[in-house]
């Protein structure tokens, strides 16, 4: 009987440790919320990507800090912007960049099938 209680105690303690380790996800989401609330003063462009197409042929933004967000409505996509060296979003997410007035060409960066090469849109910044 003592052996059963000892094993039960060890199993219970192990379960508690596992559950405690899995419960720490809230801190990361709080940090993400803090970052997004600090960028609320910038322009925001939301590009919705589906297979072989963006939801708009052209997006509009004002010059300055612009948050560019990618939402994958269908399939897996990423984006690059020709005029911004090193800008890339792989999958869903967002980045804030400073944009001057002009036209920016956005391309899907993850091969998504037969129409991938035509998956291009622009952001007009004024």
PDB file of C-alpha atoms in Angstrom:
ATOM      1  CA  UNK A   1       0.000   0.000   0.000  1.00  0.00           C
ATOM      2  CA  UNK A   2       2.891   2.352   0.788  1.00  0.00           C
ATOM      3  CA  UNK A   3       4.302   1.739  -2.707  1.00  0.00           C
ATOM      4  CA  UNK A   4       0.974   2.658  -4.327  1.00  0.00           C
ATOM      5  CA  UNK A   5       0.774   5.940  -2.374  1.00  0.00           C
ATOM      6  CA  UNK A   6       4.360   6.797  -3.314  1.00  0.00           C
ATOM      7  CA  UNK A   7       3.768   6.140  -7.000  1.00  0.00           C
ATOM      8  CA  UNK A   8       0.480   8.083  -6.912  1.00  0.00           C
ATOM      9  CA  UNK A   9       2.250  11.015  -5.266  1.00  0.00           C
ATOM     10  CA  UNK A  10       5.004  11.021  -7.910  1.00  0.00           C
ATOM     11  CA  UNK A  11       2.476  10.862 -10.750  1.00  0.00           C
ATOM     12  CA  UNK A  12       0.474  13.715  -9.213  1.00  0.00           C
ATOM     13  CA  UNK A  13       3.598  15.874  -8.797  1.00  0.00           C
ATOM     14  CA  UNK A  14       4.666  15.146 -12.376  1.00  0.00           C
ATOM     15  CA  UNK A  15       1.234  16.129 -13.652  1.00  0.00           C
ATOM     16  CA  UNK A  16       1.331  19.383 -11.681  1.00  0.00           C
ATOM     17  CA  UNK A  17       4.759  20.224 -13.129  1.00  0.00           C
ATOM     18  CA  UNK A  18       3.593  19.539 -16.681  1.00  0.00           C
ATOM     19  CA  UNK A  19       0.489  21.697 -16.259  1.00  0.00           C
ATOM     20  CA  UNK A  20       2.501  24.515 -14.691  1.00  0.00           C
ATOM     21  CA  UNK A  21       4.955  24.462 -17.597  1.00  0.00           C
ATOM     22  CA  UNK A  22       2.146  24.649 -20.157  1.00  0.00           C
ATOM     23  CA  UNK A  23       0.427  27.604 -18.518  1.00  0.00           C
ATOM     24  CA  UNK A  24       3.004  30.292 -19.284  1.00  0.00           C
ATOM     25  CA  UNK A  25       1.687  31.470 -22.682  1.00  0.00           C
ATOM     26  CA  UNK A  26      -0.032  34.650 -21.512  1.00  0.00           C
ATOM     27  CA  UNK A  27       3.168  36.658 -21.043  1.00  0.00           C
ATOM     28  CA  UNK A  28       4.047  36.437 -24.738  1.00  0.00           C
ATOM     29  CA  UNK A  29       0.608  37.570 -25.884  1.00  0.00           C
ATOM     30  CA  UNK A  30       0.784  40.524 -23.491  1.00  0.00           C
ATOM     31  CA  UNK A  31       4.059  41.589 -25.074  1.00  0.00           C
ATOM     32  CA  UNK A  32       2.483  41.361 -28.530  1.00  0.00           C
ATOM     33  CA  UNK A  33      -0.451  43.467 -27.409  1.00  0.00           C
ATOM     34  CA  UNK A  34       1.925  46.083 -26.003  1.00  0.00           C
ATOM     35  CA  UNK A  35       3.791  46.284 -29.308  1.00  0.00           C
ATOM     36  CA  UNK A  36       0.610  46.614 -31.329  1.00  0.00           C
ATOM     37  CA  UNK A  37      -0.824  49.305 -29.070  1.00  0.00           C
ATOM     38  CA  UNK A  38       2.373  51.358 -29.386  1.00  0.00           C
ATOM     39  CA  UNK A  39       2.052  51.254 -33.180  1.00  0.00           C
ATOM     40  CA  UNK A  40      -1.571  52.434 -33.188  1.00  0.00           C
ATOM     41  CA  UNK A  41      -0.383  55.912 -34.234  1.00  0.00           C
ATOM     42  CA  UNK A  42       0.965  54.638 -37.561  1.00  0.00           C
ATOM     43  CA  UNK A  43      -0.872  53.968 -40.788  1.00  0.00           C
ATOM     44  CA  UNK A  44      -1.916  50.364 -41.295  1.00  0.00           C
ATOM     45  CA  UNK A  45      -2.164  48.420 -44.543  1.00  0.00           C
ATOM     46  CA  UNK A  46      -3.731  44.956 -44.304  1.00  0.00           C
ATOM     47  CA  UNK A  47      -2.998  42.700 -47.265  1.00  0.00           C
ATOM     48  CA  UNK A  48      -5.297  39.691 -47.439  1.00  0.00           C
ATOM     49  CA  UNK A  49      -3.736  36.907 -49.493  1.00  0.00           C
ATOM     50  CA  UNK A  50      -5.569  33.993 -51.047  1.00  0.00           C
ATOM     51  CA  UNK A  51      -4.261  31.559 -53.623  1.00  0.00           C
ATOM     52  CA  UNK A  52      -2.762  33.564 -56.486  1.00  0.00           C
ATOM     53  CA  UNK A  53      -4.306  36.910 -55.504  1.00  0.00           C
ATOM     54  CA  UNK A  54      -4.362  39.763 -53.016  1.00  0.00           C
ATOM     55  CA  UNK A  55      -7.725  41.230 -52.011  1.00  0.00           C
ATOM     56  CA  UNK A  56      -6.884  44.604 -53.645  1.00  0.00           C
ATOM     57  CA  UNK A  57      -4.920  45.593 -56.736  1.00  0.00           C
ATOM     58  CA  UNK A  58      -3.680  48.700 -54.916  1.00  0.00           C
ATOM     59  CA  UNK A  59      -3.481  49.819 -51.291  1.00  0.00           C
ATOM     60  CA  UNK A  60      -3.234  53.404 -49.995  1.00  0.00           C
ATOM     61  CA  UNK A  61      -1.193  54.830 -47.112  1.00  0.00           C
ATOM     62  CA  UNK A  62       0.152  58.166 -45.923  1.00  0.00           C
ATOM     63  CA  UNK A  63       3.909  58.721 -45.759  1.00  0.00           C
ATOM     64  CA  UNK A  64       5.573  58.004 -42.427  1.00  0.00           C
ATOM     65  CA  UNK A  65       5.402  54.953 -40.199  1.00  0.00           C
ATOM     66  CA  UNK A  66       3.237  52.320 -41.879  1.00  0.00           C
ATOM     67  CA  UNK A  67       2.359  48.954 -40.364  1.00  0.00           C
ATOM     68  CA  UNK A  68       2.074  46.340 -43.089  1.00  0.00           C
ATOM     69  CA  UNK A  69       0.076  43.289 -42.036  1.00  0.00           C
ATOM     70  CA  UNK A  70      -0.302  40.055 -43.974  1.00  0.00           C
ATOM     71  CA  UNK A  71      -3.378  37.873 -43.460  1.00  0.00           C
ATOM     72  CA  UNK A  72      -3.522  34.479 -45.173  1.00  0.00           C
ATOM     73  CA  UNK A  73      -7.168  33.954 -46.116  1.00  0.00           C
ATOM     74  CA  UNK A  74      -6.352  30.879 -48.204  1.00  0.00           C
ATOM     75  CA  UNK A  75      -3.066  29.035 -48.586  1.00  0.00           C
ATOM     76  CA  UNK A  76       0.332  29.979 -47.180  1.00  0.00           C
ATOM     77  CA  UNK A  77       1.888  33.242 -48.352  1.00  0.00           C
ATOM     78  CA  UNK A  78       4.667  35.646 -47.527  1.00  0.00           C
ATOM     79  CA  UNK A  79       5.534  39.048 -48.960  1.00  0.00           C
ATOM     80  CA  UNK A  80       8.522  41.084 -50.041  1.00  0.00           C
ATOM     81  CA  UNK A  81       8.549  44.715 -51.145  1.00  0.00           C
ATOM     82  CA  UNK A  82      10.852  45.435 -54.097  1.00  0.00           C
ATOM     83  CA  UNK A  83      11.764  48.938 -52.943  1.00  0.00           C
ATOM     84  CA  UNK A  84      12.598  47.915 -49.346  1.00  0.00           C
ATOM     85  CA  UNK A  85      15.784  45.866 -49.073  1.00  0.00           C
ATOM     86  CA  UNK A  86      15.393  43.112 -46.512  1.00  0.00           C
ATOM     87  CA  UNK A  87      11.637  43.524 -45.983  1.00  0.00           C
ATOM     88  CA  UNK A  88       9.956  40.139 -45.754  1.00  0.00           C
ATOM     89  CA  UNK A  89       6.992  38.633 -43.932  1.00  0.00           C
ATOM     90  CA  UNK A  90       6.781  34.851 -44.029  1.00  0.00           C
ATOM     91  CA  UNK A  91       3.283  33.729 -43.159  1.00  0.00           C
ATOM     92  CA  UNK A  92       0.932  35.942 -41.192  1.00  0.00           C
ATOM     93  CA  UNK A  93       2.318  38.848 -39.233  1.00  0.00           C
ATOM     94  CA  UNK A  94       3.120  42.531 -39.436  1.00  0.00           C
ATOM     95  CA  UNK A  95       6.040  44.948 -39.563  1.00  0.00           C
ATOM     96  CA  UNK A  96       6.173  48.702 -39.190  1.00  0.00           C
ATOM     97  CA  UNK A  97       8.399  50.567 -41.633  1.00  0.00           C
ATOM     98  CA  UNK A  98       8.923  54.196 -42.569  1.00  0.00           C
ATOM     99  CA  UNK A  99       7.701  54.845 -46.099  1.00  0.00           C
ATOM    100  CA  UNK A 100       8.255  57.929 -48.220  1.00  0.00           C
ATOM    101  CA  UNK A 101       5.746  59.017 -50.864  1.00  0.00           C
ATOM    102  CA  UNK A 102       5.811  56.753 -53.898  1.00  0.00           C
ATOM    103  CA  UNK A 103       4.727  53.393 -55.259  1.00  0.00           C
ATOM    104  CA  UNK A 104       5.846  50.141 -53.629  1.00  0.00           C
ATOM    105  CA  UNK A 105       5.585  46.773 -55.373  1.00  0.00           C
ATOM    106  CA  UNK A 106       4.540  43.867 -53.141  1.00  0.00           C
ATOM    107  CA  UNK A 107       5.140  40.276 -54.243  1.00  0.00           C
ATOM    108  CA  UNK A 108       4.213  36.913 -52.768  1.00  0.00           C
ATOM    109  CA  UNK A 109       7.462  35.311 -51.610  1.00  0.00           C
ATOM    110  CA  UNK A 110       6.255  31.755 -50.949  1.00  0.00           C
ATOM    111  CA  UNK A 111       5.531  29.678 -54.075  1.00  0.00           C
ATOM    112  CA  UNK A 112       1.800  29.021 -53.890  1.00  0.00           C
ATOM    113  CA  UNK A 113       1.048  27.283 -57.157  1.00  0.00           C
ATOM    114  CA  UNK A 114       0.406  28.003 -60.805  1.00  0.00           C
ATOM    115  CA  UNK A 115      -0.536  31.707 -60.432  1.00  0.00           C
ATOM    116  CA  UNK A 116       2.282  32.561 -58.005  1.00  0.00           C
ATOM    117  CA  UNK A 117       4.270  34.716 -60.473  1.00  0.00           C
ATOM    118  CA  UNK A 118       1.221  36.958 -60.992  1.00  0.00           C
ATOM    119  CA  UNK A 119       0.654  37.515 -57.276  1.00  0.00           C
ATOM    120  CA  UNK A 120       1.702  41.180 -57.213  1.00  0.00           C
ATOM    121  CA  UNK A 121       0.070  44.310 -55.806  1.00  0.00           C
ATOM    122  CA  UNK A 122       1.147  47.878 -55.018  1.00  0.00           C
ATOM    123  CA  UNK A 123       1.036  50.245 -52.079  1.00  0.00           C
ATOM    124  CA  UNK A 124       0.587  53.900 -53.072  1.00  0.00           C
ATOM    125  CA  UNK A 125       2.054  56.196 -50.422  1.00  0.00           C
ATOM    126  CA  UNK A 126       1.188  59.907 -50.496  1.00  0.00           C
TER     127      UNK A 126
END
